[in-house]
PDB file of C-alpha atoms in Angstrom:
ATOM      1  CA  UNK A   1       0.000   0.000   0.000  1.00  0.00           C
ATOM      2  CA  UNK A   2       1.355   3.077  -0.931  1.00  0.00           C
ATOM      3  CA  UNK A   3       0.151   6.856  -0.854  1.00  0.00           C
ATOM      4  CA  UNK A   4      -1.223   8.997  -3.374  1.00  0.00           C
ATOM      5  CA  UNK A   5       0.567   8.174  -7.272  1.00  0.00           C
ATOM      6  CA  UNK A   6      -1.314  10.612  -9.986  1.00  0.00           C
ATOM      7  CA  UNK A   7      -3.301  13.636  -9.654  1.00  0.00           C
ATOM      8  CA  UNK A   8      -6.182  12.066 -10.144  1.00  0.00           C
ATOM      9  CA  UNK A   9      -5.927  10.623  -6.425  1.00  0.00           C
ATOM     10  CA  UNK A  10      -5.169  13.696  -4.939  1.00  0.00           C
ATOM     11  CA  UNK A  11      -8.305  15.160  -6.459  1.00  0.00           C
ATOM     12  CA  UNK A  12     -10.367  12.480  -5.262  1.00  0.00           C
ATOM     13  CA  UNK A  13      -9.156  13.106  -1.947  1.00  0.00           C
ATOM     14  CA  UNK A  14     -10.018  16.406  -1.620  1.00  0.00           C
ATOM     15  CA  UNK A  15     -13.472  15.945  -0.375  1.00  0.00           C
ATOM     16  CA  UNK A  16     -12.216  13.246   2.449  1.00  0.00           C
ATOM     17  CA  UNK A  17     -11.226  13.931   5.450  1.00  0.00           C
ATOM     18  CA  UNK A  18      -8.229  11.509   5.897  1.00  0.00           C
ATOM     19  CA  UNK A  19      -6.328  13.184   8.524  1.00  0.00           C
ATOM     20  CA  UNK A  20      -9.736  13.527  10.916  1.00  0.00           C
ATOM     21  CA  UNK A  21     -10.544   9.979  10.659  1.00  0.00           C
ATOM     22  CA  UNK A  22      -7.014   8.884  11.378  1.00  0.00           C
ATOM     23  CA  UNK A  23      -6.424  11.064  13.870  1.00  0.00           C
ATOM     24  CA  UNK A  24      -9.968   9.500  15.795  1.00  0.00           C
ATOM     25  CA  UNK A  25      -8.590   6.441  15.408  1.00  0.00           C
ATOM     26  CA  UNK A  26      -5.275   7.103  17.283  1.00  0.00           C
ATOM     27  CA  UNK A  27      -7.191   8.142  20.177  1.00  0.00           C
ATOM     28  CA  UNK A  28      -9.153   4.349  19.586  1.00  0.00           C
ATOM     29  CA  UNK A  29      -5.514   3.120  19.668  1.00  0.00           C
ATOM     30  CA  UNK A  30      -5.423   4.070  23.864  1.00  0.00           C
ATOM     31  CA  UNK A  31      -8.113   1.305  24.732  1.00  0.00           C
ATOM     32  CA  UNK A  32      -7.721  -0.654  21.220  1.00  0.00           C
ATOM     33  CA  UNK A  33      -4.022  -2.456  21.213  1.00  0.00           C
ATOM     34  CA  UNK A  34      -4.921  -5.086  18.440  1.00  0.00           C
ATOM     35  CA  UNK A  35      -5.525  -1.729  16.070  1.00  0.00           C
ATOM     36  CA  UNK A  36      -2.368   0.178  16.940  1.00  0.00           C
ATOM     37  CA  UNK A  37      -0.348  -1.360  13.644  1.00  0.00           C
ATOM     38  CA  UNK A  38      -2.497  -0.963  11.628  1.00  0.00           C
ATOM     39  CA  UNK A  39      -3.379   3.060  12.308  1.00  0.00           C
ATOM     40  CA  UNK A  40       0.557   3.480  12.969  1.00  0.00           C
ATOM     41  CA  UNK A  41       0.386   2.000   9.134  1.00  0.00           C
ATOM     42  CA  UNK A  42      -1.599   4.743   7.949  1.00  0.00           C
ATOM     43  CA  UNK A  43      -0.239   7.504   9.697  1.00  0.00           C
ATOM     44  CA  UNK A  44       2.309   7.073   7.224  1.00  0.00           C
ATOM     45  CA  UNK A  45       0.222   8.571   4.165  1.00  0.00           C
ATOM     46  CA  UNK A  46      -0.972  11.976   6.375  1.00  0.00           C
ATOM     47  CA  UNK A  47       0.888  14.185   3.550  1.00  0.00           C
ATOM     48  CA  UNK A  48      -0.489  12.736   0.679  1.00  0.00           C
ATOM     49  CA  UNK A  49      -2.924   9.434   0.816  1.00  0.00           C
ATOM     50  CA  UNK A  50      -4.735   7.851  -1.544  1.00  0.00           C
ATOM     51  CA  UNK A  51      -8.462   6.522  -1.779  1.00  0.00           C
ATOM     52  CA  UNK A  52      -6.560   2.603  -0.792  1.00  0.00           C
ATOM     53  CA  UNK A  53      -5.761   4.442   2.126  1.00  0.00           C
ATOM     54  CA  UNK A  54      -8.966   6.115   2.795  1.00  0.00           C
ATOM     55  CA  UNK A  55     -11.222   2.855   2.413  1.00  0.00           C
ATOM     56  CA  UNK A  56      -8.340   0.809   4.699  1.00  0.00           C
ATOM     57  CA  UNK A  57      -9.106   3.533   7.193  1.00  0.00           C
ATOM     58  CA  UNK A  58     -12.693   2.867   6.867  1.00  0.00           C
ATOM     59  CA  UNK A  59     -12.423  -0.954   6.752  1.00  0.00           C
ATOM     60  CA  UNK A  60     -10.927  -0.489  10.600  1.00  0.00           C
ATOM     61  CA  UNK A  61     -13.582   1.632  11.837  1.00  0.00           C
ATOM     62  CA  UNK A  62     -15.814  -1.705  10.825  1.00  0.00           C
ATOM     63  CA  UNK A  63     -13.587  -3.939  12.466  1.00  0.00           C
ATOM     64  CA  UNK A  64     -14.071  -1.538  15.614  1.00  0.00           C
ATOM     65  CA  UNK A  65     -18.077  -1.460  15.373  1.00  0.00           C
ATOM     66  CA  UNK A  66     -18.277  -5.403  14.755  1.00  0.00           C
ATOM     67  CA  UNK A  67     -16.268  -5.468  17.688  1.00  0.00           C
ATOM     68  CA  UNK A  68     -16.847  -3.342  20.393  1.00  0.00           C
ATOM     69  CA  UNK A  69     -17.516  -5.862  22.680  1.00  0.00           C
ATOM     70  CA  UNK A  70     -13.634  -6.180  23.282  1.00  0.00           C
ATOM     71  CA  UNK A  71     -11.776  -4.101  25.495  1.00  0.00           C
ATOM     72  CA  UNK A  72      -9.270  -3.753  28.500  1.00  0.00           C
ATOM     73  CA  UNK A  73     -10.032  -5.351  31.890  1.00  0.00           C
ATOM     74  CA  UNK A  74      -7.942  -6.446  35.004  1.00  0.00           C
ATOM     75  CA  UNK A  75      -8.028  -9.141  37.033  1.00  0.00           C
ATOM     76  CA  UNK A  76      -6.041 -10.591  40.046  1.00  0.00           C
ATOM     77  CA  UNK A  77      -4.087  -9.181  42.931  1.00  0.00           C
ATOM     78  CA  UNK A  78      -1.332 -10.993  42.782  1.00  0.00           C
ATOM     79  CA  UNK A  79      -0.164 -10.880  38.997  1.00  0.00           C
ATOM     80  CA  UNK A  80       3.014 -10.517  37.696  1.00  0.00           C
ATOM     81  CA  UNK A  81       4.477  -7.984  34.744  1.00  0.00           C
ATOM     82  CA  UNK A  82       5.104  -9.497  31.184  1.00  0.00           C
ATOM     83  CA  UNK A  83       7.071  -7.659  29.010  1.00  0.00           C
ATOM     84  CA  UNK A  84       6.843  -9.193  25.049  1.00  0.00           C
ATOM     85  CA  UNK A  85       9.031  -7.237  21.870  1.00  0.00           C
ATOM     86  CA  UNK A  86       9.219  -7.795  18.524  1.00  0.00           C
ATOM     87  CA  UNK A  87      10.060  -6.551  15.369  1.00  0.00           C
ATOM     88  CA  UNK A  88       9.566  -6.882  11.500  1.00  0.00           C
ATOM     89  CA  UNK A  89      13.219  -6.945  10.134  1.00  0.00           C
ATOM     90  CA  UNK A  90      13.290  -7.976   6.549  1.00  0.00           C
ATOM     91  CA  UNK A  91      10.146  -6.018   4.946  1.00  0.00           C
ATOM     92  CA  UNK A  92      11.071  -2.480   5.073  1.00  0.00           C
ATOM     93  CA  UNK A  93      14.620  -0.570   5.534  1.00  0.00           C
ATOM     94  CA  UNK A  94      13.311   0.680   8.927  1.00  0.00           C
ATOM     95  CA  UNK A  95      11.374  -1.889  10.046  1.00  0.00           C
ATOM     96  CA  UNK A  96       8.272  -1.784  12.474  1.00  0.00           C
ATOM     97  CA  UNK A  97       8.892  -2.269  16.191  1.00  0.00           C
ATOM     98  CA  UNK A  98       6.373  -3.067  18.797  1.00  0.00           C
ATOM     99  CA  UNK A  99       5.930  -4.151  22.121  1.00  0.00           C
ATOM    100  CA  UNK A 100       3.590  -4.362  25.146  1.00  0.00           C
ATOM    101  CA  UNK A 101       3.589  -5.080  28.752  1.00  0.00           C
ATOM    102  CA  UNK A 102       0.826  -7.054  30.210  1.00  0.00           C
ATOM    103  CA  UNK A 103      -0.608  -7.351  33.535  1.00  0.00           C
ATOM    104  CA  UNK A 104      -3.995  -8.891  34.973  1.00  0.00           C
ATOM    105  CA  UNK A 105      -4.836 -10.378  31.408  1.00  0.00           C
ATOM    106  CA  UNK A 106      -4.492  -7.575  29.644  1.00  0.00           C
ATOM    107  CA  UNK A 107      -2.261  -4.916  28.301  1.00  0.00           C
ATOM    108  CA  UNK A 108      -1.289  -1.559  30.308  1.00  0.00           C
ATOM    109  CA  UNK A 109       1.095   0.135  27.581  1.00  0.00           C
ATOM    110  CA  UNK A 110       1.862  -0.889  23.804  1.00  0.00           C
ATOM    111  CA  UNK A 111       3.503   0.937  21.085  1.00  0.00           C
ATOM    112  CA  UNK A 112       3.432  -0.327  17.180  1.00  0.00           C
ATOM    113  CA  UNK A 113       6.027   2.190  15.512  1.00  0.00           C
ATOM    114  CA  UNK A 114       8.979   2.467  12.886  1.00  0.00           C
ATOM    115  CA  UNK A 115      12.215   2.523  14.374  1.00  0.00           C
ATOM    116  CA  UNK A 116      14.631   5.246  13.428  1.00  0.00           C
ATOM    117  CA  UNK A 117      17.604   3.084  12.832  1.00  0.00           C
ATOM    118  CA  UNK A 118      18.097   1.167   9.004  1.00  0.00           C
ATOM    119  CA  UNK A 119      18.823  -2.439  10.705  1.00  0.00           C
ATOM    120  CA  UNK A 120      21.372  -4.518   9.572  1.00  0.00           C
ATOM    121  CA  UNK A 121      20.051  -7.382  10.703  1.00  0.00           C
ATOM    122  CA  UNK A 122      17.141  -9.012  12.701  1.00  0.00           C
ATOM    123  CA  UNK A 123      19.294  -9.411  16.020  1.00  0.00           C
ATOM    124  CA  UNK A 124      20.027  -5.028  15.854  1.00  0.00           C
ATOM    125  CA  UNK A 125      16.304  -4.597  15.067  1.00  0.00           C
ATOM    126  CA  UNK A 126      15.083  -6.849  18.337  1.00  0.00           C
ATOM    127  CA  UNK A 127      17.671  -5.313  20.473  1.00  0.00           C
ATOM    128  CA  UNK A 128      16.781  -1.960  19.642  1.00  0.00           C
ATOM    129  CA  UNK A 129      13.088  -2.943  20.330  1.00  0.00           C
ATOM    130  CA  UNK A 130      13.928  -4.601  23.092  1.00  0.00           C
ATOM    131  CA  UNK A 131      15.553  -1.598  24.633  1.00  0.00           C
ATOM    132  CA  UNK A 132      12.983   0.468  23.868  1.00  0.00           C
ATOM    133  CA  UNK A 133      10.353  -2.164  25.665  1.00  0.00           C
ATOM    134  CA  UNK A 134      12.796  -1.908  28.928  1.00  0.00           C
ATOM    135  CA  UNK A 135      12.763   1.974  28.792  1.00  0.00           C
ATOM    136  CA  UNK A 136       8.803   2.155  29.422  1.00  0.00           C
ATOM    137  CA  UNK A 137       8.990  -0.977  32.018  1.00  0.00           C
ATOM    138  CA  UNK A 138      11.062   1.267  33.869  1.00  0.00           C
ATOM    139  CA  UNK A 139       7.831   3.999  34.154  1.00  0.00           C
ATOM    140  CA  UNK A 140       6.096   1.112  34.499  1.00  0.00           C
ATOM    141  CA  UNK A 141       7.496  -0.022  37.250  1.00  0.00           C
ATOM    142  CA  UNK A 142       8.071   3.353  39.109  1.00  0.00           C
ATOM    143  CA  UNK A 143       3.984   3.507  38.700  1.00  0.00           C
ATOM    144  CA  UNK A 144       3.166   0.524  40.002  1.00  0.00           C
ATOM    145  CA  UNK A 145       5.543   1.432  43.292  1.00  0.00           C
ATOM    146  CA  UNK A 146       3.828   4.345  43.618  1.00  0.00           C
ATOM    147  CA  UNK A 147       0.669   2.545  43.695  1.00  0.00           C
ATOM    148  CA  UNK A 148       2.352  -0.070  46.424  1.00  0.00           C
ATOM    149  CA  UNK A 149       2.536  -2.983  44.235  1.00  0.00           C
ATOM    150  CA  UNK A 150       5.893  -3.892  44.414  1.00  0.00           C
ATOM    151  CA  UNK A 151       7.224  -6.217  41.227  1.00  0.00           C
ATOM    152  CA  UNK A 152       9.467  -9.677  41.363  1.00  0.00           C
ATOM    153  CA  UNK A 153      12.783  -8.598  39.956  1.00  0.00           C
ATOM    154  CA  UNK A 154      14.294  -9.218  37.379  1.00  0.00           C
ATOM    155  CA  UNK A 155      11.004  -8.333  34.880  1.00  0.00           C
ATOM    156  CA  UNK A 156      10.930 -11.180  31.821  1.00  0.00           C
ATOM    157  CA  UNK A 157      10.962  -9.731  28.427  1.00  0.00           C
ATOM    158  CA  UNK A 158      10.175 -12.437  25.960  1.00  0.00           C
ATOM    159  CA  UNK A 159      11.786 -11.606  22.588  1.00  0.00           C
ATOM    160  CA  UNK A 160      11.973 -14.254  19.678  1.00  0.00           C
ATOM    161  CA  UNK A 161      15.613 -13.800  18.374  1.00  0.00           C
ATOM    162  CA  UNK A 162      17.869 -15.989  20.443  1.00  0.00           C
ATOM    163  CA  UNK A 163      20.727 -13.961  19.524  1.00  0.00           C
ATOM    164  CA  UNK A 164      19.305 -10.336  20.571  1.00  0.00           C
ATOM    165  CA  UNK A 165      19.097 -12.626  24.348  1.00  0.00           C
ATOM    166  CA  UNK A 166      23.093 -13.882  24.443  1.00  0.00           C
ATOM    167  CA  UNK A 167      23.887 -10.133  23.093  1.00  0.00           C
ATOM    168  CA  UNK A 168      21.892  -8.442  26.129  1.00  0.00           C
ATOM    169  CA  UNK A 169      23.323 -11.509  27.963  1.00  0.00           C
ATOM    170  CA  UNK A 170      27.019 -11.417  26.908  1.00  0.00           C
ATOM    171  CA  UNK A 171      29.429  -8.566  27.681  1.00  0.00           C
ATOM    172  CA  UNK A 172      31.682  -7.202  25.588  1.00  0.00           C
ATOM    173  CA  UNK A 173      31.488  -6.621  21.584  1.00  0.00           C
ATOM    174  CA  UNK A 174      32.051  -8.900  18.839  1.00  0.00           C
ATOM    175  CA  UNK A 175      31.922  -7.825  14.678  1.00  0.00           C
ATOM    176  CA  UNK A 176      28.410  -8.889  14.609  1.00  0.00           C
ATOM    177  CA  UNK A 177      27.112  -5.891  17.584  1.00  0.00           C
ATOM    178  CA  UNK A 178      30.207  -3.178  17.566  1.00  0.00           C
ATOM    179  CA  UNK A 179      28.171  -0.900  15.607  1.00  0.00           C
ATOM    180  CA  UNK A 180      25.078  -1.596  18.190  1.00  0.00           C
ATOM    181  CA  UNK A 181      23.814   2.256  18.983  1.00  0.00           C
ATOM    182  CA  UNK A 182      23.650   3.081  23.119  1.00  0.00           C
ATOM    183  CA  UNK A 183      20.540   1.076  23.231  1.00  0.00           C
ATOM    184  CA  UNK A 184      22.629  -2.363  23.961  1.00  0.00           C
ATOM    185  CA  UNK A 185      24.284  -0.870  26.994  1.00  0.00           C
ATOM    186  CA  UNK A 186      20.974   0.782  28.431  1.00  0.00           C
ATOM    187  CA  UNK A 187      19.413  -3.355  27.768  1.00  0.00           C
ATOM    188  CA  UNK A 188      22.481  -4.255  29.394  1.00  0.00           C
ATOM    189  CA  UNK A 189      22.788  -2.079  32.124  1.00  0.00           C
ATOM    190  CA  UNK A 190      18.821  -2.847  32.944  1.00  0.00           C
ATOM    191  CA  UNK A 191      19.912  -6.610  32.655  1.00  0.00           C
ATOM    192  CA  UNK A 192      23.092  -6.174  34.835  1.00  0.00           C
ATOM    193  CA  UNK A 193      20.891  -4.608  37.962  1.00  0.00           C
ATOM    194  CA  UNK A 194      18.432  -7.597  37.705  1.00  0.00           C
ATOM    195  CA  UNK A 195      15.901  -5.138  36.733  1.00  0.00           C
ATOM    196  CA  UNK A 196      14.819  -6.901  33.623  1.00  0.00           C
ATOM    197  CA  UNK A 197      15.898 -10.208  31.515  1.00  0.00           C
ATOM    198  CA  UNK A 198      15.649 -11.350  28.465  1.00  0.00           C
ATOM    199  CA  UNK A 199      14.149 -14.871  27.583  1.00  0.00           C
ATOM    200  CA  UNK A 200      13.391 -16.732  24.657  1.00  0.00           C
ATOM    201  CA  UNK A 201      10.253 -17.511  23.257  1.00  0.00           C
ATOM    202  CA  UNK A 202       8.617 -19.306  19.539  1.00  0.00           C
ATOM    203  CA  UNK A 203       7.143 -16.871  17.314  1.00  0.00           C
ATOM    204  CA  UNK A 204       4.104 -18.350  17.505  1.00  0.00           C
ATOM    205  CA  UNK A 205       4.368 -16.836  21.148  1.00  0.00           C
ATOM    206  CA  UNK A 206       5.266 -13.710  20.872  1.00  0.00           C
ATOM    207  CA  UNK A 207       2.372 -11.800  21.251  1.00  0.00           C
ATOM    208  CA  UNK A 208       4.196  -8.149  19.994  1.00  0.00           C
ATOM    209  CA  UNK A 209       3.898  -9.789  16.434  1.00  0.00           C
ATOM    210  CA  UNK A 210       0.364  -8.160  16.405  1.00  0.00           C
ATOM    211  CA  UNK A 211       2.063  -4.494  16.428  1.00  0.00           C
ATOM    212  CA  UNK A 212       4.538  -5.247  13.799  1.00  0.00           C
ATOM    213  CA  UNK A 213       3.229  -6.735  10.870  1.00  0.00           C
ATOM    214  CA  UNK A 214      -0.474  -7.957   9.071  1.00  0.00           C
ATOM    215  CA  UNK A 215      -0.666 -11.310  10.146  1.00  0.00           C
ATOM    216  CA  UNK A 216      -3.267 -13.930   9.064  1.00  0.00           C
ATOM    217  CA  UNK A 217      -6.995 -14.417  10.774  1.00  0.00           C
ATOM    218  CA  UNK A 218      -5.946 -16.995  13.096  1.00  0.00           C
ATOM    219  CA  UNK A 219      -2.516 -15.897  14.357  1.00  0.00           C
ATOM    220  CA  UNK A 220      -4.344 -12.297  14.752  1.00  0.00           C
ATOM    221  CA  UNK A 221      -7.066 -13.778  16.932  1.00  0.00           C
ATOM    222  CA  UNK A 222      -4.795 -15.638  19.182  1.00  0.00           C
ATOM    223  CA  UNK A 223      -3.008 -12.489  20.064  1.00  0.00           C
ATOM    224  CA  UNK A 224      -5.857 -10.575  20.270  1.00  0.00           C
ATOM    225  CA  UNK A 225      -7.212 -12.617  22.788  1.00  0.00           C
ATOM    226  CA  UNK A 226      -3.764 -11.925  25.344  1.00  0.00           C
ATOM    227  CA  UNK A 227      -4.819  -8.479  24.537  1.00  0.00           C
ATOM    228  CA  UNK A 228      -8.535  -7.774  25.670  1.00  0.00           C
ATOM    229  CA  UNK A 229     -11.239  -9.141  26.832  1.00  0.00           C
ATOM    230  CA  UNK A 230     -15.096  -9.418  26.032  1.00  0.00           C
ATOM    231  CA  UNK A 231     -16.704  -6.481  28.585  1.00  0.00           C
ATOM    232  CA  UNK A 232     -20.261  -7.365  26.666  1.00  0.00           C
TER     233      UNK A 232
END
């Protein structure tokens, strides 16, 4: 999908008001995780979309009415933090990052974005995610003290790349990670004061796939379900 490629799209967007109905559904995004790719998707045509764009908008707000039985609900006193980050490496020269942090059977912050960095490979784009997953546990966490619910340390974050977990895990540098950005040390440095860890999980686990990428009916609907619940 792509924005805007002849006149004769602009034109036709004249009388639509893109940028209003995308900018609703970013606010949607704040109770709405299993959205949050695919508005982050279209925020990407603001400057100049195109009808595809327009009627993808549309299709969400569907989605959203067929299902606004789903939302965000908390259970249980005594539940623990999970942390889950993923990328898209491979697809696009900055690929899409996401993460969330669950609690009580549901999520308390997500982000689906593109990271700023062109990754070399799928271990820098997972490390960089995952650093950016252990910056907002760290708010997270400084909330949930406030609130006098002390966390278990060290916090698991569940990433899928086995090597992105030995390079958080490993000191020093090697030719694969010497051009790493100050992300590894602030992963390390989290990891080193047993504030978070890393640990390994099967894609077909990692629940942050849902803010990185279109993924097919049933993989979508298995996330979706770690995500929110039915308030009907």
């Amino acid at each position: 999908m792509t924005g805007a490629t002849s006149d004769i799209d602009r034109s036709r967007m004249r009388s639509k008001s893109y940028l209003q109905l995308v900018g609703s559904l970013l606010w949607v995004t704040i109770s709405r995780p299993d959205v949050s790719f695919y508005v982050s998707f279209l925020c990407q045509f603001m400057q100049d979309p195109s009808p595809q764009n327009y009627d993808a908008a549309l299709g969400i707000v569907s989605y959203l009415q067929q299902t606004k039985n789903l939302g965000l609900t908390y259970v249980g006193t005594k539940a623990m933090i999970e942390v889950y980050a993923d990328s898209s490496w491979g697809s696009l020269p900055k690929p899409f990052a996401g993460y969330v942090i669950k609690y009580g059977g549901a999520s308390i912050s997500y982000q689906s974005k593109k990271l700023k960095l062109v990754a070399q490979s799928s271990a820098e784009a997972e490390t960089a995610v995952y650093a950016l997953s252990a910056k907002n546990l760290q708010f997270v966490l400084h909330l949930f003290e406030f609130l006098d619910n002390r966390q278990q340390l060290p916090i698991h974050i569940f990433t899928d790349n086995a090597a992105t977990r030995d390079s958080i895990k490993n000191p020093g540098v090697t030719a694969r990670t010497r051009h790493y950005a100050r992300w590894l040390l602030y992963a390390r440095e989290q990891f080193l004061h047993r504030i978070s860890a890393p640990h390994w999980i099967s894609t077909s686990m990692m629940t942050a796939d849902i803010f990185t990428k279109c993924l097919d009916k049933t993989t979508f609907l298995r996330h979706r379900s770690s995500l929110l619940n039915d308030i009907s």
